XYZ file of C-alpha atoms in Angstrom:
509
model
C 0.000 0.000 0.000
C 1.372 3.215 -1.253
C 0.390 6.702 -0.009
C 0.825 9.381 -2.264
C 0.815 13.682 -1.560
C 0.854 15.524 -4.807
C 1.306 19.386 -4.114
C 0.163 21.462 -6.180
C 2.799 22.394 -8.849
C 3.942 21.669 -11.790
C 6.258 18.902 -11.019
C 4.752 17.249 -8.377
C 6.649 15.725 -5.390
C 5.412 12.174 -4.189
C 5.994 10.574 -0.492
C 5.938 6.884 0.185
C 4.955 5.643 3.298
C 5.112 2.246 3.670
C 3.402 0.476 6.349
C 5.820 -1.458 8.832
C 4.354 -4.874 8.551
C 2.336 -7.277 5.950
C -1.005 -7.448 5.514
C -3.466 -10.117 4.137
C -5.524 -8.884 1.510
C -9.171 -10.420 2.077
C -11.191 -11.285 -1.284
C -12.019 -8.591 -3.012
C -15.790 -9.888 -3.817
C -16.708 -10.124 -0.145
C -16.085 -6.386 0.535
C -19.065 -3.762 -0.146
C -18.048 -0.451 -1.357
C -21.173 1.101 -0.486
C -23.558 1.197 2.928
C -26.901 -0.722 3.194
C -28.487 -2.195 6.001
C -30.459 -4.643 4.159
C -32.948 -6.031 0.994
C -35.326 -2.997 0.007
C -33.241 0.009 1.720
C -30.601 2.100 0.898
C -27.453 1.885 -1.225
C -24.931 4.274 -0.098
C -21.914 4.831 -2.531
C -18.879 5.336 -0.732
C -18.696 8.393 -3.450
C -20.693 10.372 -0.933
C -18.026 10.810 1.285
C -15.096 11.287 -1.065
C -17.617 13.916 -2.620
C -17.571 15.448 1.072
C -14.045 15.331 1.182
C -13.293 16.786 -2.151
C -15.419 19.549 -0.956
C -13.759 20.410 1.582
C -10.162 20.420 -0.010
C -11.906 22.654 -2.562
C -13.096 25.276 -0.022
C -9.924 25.195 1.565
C -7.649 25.588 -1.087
C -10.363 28.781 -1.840
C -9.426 30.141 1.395
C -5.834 29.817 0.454
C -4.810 27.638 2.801
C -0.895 26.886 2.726
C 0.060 24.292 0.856
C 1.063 20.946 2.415
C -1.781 21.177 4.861
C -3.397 17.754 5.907
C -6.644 17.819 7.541
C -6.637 15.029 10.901
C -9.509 14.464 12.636
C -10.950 12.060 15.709
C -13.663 10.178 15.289
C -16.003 8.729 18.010
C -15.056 6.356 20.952
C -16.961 3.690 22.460
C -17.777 4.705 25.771
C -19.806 2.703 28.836
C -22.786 3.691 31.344
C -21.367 5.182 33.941
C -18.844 2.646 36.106
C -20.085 -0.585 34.322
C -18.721 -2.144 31.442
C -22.380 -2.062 29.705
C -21.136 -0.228 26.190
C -23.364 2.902 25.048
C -24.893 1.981 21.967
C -22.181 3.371 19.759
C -23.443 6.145 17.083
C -20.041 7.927 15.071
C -19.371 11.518 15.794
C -21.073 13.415 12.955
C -18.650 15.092 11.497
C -15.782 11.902 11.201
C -19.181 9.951 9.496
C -19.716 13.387 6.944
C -16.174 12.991 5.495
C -15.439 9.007 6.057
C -18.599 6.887 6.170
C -16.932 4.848 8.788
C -19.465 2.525 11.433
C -16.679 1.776 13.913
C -15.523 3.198 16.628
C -12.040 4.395 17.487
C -11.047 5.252 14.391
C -8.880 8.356 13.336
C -8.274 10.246 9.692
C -6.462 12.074 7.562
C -7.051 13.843 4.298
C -4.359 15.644 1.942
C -5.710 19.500 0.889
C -3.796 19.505 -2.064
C -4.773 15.796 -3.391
C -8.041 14.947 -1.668
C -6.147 11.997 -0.877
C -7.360 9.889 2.525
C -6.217 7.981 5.330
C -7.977 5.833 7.631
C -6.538 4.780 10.934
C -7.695 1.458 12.573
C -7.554 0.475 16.330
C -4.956 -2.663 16.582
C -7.199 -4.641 18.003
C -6.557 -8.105 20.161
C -6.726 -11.777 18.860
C -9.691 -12.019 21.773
C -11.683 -9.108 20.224
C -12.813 -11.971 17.640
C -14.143 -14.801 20.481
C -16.303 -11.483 21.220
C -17.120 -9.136 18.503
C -16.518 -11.667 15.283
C -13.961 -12.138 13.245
C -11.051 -9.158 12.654
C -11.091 -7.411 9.838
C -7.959 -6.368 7.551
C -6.684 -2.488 6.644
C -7.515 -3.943 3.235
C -11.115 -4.336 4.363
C -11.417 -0.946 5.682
C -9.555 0.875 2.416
C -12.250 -1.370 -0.074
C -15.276 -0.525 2.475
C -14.834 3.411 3.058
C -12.894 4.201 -0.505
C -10.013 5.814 0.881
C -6.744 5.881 -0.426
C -4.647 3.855 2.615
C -5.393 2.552 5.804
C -3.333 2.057 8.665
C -3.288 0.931 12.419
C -3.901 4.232 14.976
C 0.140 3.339 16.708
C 1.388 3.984 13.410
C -0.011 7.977 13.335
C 2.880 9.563 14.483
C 5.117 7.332 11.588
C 2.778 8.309 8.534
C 2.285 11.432 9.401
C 5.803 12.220 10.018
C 6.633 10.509 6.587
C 3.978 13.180 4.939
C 5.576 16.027 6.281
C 2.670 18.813 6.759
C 3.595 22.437 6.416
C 0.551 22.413 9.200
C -2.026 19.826 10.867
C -5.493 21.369 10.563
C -7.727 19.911 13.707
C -11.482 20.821 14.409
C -11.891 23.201 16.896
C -14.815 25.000 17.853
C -18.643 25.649 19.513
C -21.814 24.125 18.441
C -24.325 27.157 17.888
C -26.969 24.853 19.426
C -25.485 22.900 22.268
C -23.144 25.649 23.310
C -20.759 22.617 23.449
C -17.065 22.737 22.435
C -15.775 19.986 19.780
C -13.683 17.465 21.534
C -10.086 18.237 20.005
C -7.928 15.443 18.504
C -5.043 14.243 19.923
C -2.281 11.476 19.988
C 1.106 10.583 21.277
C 3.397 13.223 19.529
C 0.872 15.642 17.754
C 2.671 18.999 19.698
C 5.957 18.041 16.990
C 3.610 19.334 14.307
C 2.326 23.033 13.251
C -1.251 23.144 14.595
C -3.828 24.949 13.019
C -7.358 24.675 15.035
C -8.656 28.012 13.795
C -9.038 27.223 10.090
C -11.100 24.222 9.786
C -14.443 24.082 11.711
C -16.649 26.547 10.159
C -15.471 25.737 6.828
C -17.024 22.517 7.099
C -19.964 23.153 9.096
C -20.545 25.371 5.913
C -20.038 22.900 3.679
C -22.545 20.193 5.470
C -25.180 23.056 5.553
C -25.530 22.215 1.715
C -26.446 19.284 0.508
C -24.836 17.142 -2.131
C -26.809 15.282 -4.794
C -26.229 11.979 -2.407
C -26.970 13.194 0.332
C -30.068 14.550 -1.216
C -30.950 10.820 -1.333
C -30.237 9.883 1.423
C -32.613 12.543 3.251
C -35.494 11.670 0.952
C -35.394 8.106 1.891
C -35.361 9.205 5.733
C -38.269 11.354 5.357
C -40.020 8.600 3.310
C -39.701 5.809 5.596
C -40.648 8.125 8.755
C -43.598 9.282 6.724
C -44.793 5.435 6.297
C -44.042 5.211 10.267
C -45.868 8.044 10.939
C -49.055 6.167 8.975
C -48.556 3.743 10.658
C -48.774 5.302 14.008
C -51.971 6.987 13.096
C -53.913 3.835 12.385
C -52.843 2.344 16.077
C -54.074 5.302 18.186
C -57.471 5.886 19.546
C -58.668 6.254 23.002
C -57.189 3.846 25.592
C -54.117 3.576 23.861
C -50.422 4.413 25.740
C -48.222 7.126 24.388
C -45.640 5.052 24.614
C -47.088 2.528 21.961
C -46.630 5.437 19.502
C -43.306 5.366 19.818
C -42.436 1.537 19.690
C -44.889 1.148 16.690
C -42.811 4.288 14.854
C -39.204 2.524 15.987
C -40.547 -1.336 14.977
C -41.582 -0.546 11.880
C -38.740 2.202 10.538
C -36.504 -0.471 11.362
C -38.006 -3.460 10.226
C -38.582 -2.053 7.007
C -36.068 0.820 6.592
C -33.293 -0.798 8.454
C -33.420 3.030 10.221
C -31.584 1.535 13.773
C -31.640 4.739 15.476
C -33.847 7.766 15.984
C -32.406 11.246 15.352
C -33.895 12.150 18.663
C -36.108 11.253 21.878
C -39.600 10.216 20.701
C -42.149 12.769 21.289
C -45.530 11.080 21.634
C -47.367 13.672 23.391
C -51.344 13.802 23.785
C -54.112 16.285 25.612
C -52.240 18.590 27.627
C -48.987 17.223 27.016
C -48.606 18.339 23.355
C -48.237 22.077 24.900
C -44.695 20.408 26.564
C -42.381 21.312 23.429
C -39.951 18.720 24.347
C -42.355 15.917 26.060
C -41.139 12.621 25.800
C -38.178 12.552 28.397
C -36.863 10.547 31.365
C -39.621 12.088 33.687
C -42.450 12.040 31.335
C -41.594 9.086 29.354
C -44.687 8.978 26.861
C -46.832 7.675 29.791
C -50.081 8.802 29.447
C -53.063 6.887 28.575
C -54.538 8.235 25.694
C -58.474 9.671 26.082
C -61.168 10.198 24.126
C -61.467 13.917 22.923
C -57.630 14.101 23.014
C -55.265 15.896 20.378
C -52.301 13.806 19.924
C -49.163 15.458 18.815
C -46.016 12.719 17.469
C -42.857 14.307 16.669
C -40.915 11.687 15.490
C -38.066 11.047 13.239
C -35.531 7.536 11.912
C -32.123 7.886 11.004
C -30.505 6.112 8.103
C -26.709 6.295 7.856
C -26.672 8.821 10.445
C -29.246 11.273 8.168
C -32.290 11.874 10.056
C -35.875 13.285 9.440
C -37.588 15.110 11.456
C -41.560 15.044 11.093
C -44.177 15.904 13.340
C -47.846 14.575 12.792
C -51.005 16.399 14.860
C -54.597 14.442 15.272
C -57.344 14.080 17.091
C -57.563 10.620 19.155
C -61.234 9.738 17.775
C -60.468 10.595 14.261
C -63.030 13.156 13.969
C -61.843 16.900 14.795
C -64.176 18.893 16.968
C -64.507 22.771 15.934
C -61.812 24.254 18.449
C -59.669 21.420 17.427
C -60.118 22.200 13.590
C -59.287 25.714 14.479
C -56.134 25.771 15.794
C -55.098 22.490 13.220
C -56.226 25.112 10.041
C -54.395 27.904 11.745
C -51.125 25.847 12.417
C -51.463 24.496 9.018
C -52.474 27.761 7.057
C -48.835 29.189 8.559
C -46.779 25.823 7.410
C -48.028 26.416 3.874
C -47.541 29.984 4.169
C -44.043 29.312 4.533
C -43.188 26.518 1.857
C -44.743 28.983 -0.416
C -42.719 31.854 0.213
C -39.166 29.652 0.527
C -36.770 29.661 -2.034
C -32.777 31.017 -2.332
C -32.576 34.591 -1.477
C -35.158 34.630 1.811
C -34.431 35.441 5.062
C -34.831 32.458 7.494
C -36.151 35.207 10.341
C -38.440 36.781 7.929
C -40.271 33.307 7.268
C -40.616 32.836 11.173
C -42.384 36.356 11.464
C -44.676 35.124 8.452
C -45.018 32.278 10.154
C -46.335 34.151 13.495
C -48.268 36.324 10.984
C -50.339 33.729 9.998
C -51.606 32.657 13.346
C -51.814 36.456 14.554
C -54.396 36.986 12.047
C -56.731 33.974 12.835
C -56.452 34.703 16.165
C -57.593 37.806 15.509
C -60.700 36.373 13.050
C -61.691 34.529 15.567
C -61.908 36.772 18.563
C -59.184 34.966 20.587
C -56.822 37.922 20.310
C -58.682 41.645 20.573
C -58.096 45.291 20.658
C -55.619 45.435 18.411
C -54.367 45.531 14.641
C -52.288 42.830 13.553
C -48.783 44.819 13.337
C -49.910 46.107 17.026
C -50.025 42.717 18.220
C -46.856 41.397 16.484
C -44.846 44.493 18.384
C -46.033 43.201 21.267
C -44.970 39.537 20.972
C -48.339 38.139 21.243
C -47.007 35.392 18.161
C -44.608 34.458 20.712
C -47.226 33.264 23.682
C -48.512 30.763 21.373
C -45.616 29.572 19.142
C -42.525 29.755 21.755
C -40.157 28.254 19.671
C -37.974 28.880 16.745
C -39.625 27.988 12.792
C -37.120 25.317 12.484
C -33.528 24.399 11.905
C -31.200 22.685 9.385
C -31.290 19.002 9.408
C -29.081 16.736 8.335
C -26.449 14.126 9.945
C -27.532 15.888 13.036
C -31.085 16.766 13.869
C -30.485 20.187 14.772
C -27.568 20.284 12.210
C -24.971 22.450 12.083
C -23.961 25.927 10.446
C -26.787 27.775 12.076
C -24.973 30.469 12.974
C -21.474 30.115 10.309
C -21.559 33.308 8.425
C -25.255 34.301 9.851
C -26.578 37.458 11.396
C -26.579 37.693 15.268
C -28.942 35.303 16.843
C -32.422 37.987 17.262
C -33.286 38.858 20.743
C -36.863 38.765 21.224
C -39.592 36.449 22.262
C -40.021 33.181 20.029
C -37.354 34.414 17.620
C -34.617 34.282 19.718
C -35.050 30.296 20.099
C -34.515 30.335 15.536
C -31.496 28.242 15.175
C -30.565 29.993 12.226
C -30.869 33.777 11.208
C -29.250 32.590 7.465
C -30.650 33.359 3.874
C -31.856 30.406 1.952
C -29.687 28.704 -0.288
C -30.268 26.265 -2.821
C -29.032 22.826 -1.251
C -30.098 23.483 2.522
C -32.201 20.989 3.777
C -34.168 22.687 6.957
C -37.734 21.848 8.886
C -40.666 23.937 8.756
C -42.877 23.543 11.686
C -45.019 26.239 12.773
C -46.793 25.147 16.286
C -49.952 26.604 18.121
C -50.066 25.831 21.836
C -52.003 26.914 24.914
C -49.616 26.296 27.499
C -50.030 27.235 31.355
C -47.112 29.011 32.130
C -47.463 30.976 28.755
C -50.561 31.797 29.189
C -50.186 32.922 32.942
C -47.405 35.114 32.090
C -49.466 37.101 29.228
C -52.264 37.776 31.902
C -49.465 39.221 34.141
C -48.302 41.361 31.356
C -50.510 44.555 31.030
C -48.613 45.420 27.345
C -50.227 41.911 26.393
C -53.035 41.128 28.547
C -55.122 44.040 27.041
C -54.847 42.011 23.616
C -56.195 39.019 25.421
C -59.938 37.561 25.037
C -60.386 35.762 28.133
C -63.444 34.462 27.706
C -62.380 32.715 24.169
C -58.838 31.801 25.066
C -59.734 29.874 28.501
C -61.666 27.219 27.029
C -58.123 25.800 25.000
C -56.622 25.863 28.377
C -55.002 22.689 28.746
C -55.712 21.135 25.191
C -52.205 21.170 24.616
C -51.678 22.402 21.280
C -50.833 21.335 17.313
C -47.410 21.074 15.589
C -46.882 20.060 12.002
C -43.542 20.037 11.029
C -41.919 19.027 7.655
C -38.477 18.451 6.392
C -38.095 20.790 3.405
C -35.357 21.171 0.627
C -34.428 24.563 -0.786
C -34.219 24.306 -4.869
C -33.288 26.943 -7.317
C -36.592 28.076 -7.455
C -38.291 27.249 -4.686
C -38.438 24.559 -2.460
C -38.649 20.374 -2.326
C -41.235 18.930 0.361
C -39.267 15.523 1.787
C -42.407 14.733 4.034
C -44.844 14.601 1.458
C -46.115 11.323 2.153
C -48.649 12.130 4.739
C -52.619 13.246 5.620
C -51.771 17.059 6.347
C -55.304 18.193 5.915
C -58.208 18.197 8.089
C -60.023 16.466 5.397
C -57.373 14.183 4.721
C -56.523 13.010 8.463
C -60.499 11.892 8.999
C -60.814 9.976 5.552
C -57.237 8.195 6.474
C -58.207 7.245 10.088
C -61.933 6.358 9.303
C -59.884 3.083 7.699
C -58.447 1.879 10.974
């Protein structure tokens, strides 16, 4: 195995690094160069990640990075629960699984700026790991599996990497816009003998996962499918007397029995009556407990991973299958602003601008229907009255992460204000961002309380017609949406959004 850096000049300069001991190269025919779980789901092409890679070295050779710069990065460890020696279910960091593909854990990388070229670096692993875990698998494996150029063991970094000679390391370093969480920095045994650079790299690939490639295109569409199906699914089982919590194991069965979709992007939110006002419902203390009851809006925010890409969809209904006036009110009104929105994306609109259409939209029914009072509709919007009953942001990029990154890369400040400030993103569309729409309508107590405290807002407020929704939780419908050259791409499409449509689809049960 031969590793070779090309800079770029005219006569180019190649480096052979040699591994330091034999290898046995495993038939070639047994070896998949792509991902797929199973019959019927999806083939990945390793071609998505070189893709990623490529465009990468391409942004950073735009930003005229020095030449001779190798990119190294970390990717995820297997960890345990606490003290025991119970292993987390391992997921890779997103990031290492953007530019590599790679399933495993304890792996490291490397990629050449100049070349595109790749390294993989493999955990040496024990004879016993096989008694175990099943059978050991060769660097040849690993370079046919994840299409990169060489593959090593991790205690031979120091040796390759020495033999490349960098003019500088770039490493990830930086803060997640959402989490507020800094990106565990790489390391190894002799990394301070090299040039560091930790400033360069991190935003310019959390701006180049904000856009979507052709493949990864794919794979989102088949996440948002297959969720969709779940989500049908899930509607047909629920009616009065039903748990929350069989919601979410009919949505997990069936998105991995016939999507192969192991994980879920995120907790399970299988929220109904009163619940559906608790945004994120569905945790340790409220673990989708509640017995379902007649008269009941039920609110599932669900979404399955494939590959690590992961939909996020979010289905509103009423228990008994038949919406009662109030309920059909605040469904229209939730789904008059989701429209609203699709309609007006495309490249060139302000992410902010759609959230205050969004807020719009519900202002003005309220309004209509005597809910909100005393007021026009820009008098109400200055005073925040949008944000009492949508308390959340319009949505967020979506991608390898759920709330994915490069909210905030080369965005306006984050907007200070009730309901806004919770946008994950202030960016202009682009053609190629993938992002959720989900408007939401909610009557929640301590909302609600704090408007009647609040003489600027409480003189807006209908009392009388706002009290009976007290404790009905609320509607969300969210959809994962695509931003084209003209307009956008609806990924959830596969679903009863209408009032119309939701009674005709669960008068089949």
């Amino acid at each position: 195995a031969v590793y070779q850096r090309r800079v770029r000049a005219s006569h180019p300069t190649v480096f052979h690094c040699r591994p330091s001991h034999r290898r046995r190269m495993p038939n070639s025919e047994d070896v998949p160069d792509y991902f797929q779980m199973g019959p019927g789901t999806l083939k990945i092409p390793n071609t998505l990640y070189k893709e990623n890679r490529k465009r990468v070295c391409d942004a950073l050779i735009s930003a005229n990075t020095p030449r001779g710069s190798v990119m190294f990065f970390q990717g995820g460890a297997q960890l345990q629960q606490y003290d025991t020696d119970r292993d987390i279910e391992f997921q890779q960091e997103s990031y290492f699984m953007w530019l590599f593909g790679v399933m495993e854990s304890d792996f490291y990388g490397a990629v050449d700026v100049d070349t595109a070229q790749s390294i993989l670096f493999m955990p040496r692993l024990p004879s016993s790991y096989a008694v175990w875990m099943g059978a050991l698998k060769t660097p040849e494996y690993f370079k046919k599996r994840y299409g990169v150029d060489n593959v090593y063991y991790t205690d031979e970094i120091m040796t390759i990497l020495g033999q490349l000679r960098p003019s500088a390391l770039l490493i990830m370093s930086g803060v997640n816009s959402d989490s507020k969480s800094e990106f565990t920095v790489p390391s190894f045994e002799g990394m301070d003998s090299f040039k560091i650079d930790t400033s360069t790299l991190y935003n310019i690939i959390a701006e180049c996962r904000v856009i979507k490639s052709d493949e990864e295109m794919k794979v989102m569409r088949y996440s948002s499918q297959v969720s969709c199906e779940a989500h049908r699914e899930v509607m047909k089982l629920m009616r009065p007397g039903r748990m929350e919590y069989e919601g979410e194991a009919t949505f997990k069965h069936y998105t991995y029995m016939k999507g192969g979709m192991r994980f879920t992007g995120y907790t399970c939110i299988c929220a109904s009556g009163e619940n559906a006002a608790v945004l994120h419902y569905g945790h340790a203390g409220e673990p989708n407990d509640k017995r379902v009851n007649d008269g009941d809006m039920l609110l599932f925010d669900m979404g399955a991973e494939y590959a690590g890409y992961t939909a996020d969809i979010t289905v509103s209904f009423p228990a008994s299958g038949k919406f009662t006036e109030s309920q059909k009110f605040v469904y229209n009104t939730c789904l008059k602003a989701n429209k609203a929105v699709q309609k007006a994306m495309r490249p060139g609109i302000s992410w902010p601008d759609m959230h205050r259409l969004a807020e719009r939209v519900i202002v003005e029914e309220f309004l209509k229907q005597g809910l909100l009072v005393n007021g026009t509709v820009d008098q109400l919007l200055d005073a925040h009255m949008g944000a009492i009953f949508m308390p959340h942001g319009l949505g967020h990029f979506i991608g390898l992460d759920v709330h994915d990154v490069g909210g905030y890369v080369n965005a306006p400040e984050r907007i200070d204000e009730p309901g806004i400030r919770y946008l994950r993103t202030t960016r202009t569309l682009e053609k190629g961002m993938v992002i959720t729409v989900e408007p939401g309508v909610y009557f929640g107590d301590a909302l609600l309380d704090n408007a009647y405290a609040n003489p600027d807002q409480a003189k807006y407020m209908n009392n009388t017609m706002i009290e009976p929704y007290r404790g009905t939780g609320g509607v969300r419908i969210e959809d994962v949406v695509a931003v084209t050259e003209d307009g956008s791409e609806l990924l959830s499409h596969d679903l009863p959004r209408t009032v119309e449509e939701i009674e005709a689809f669960m008068a089949e049960r």
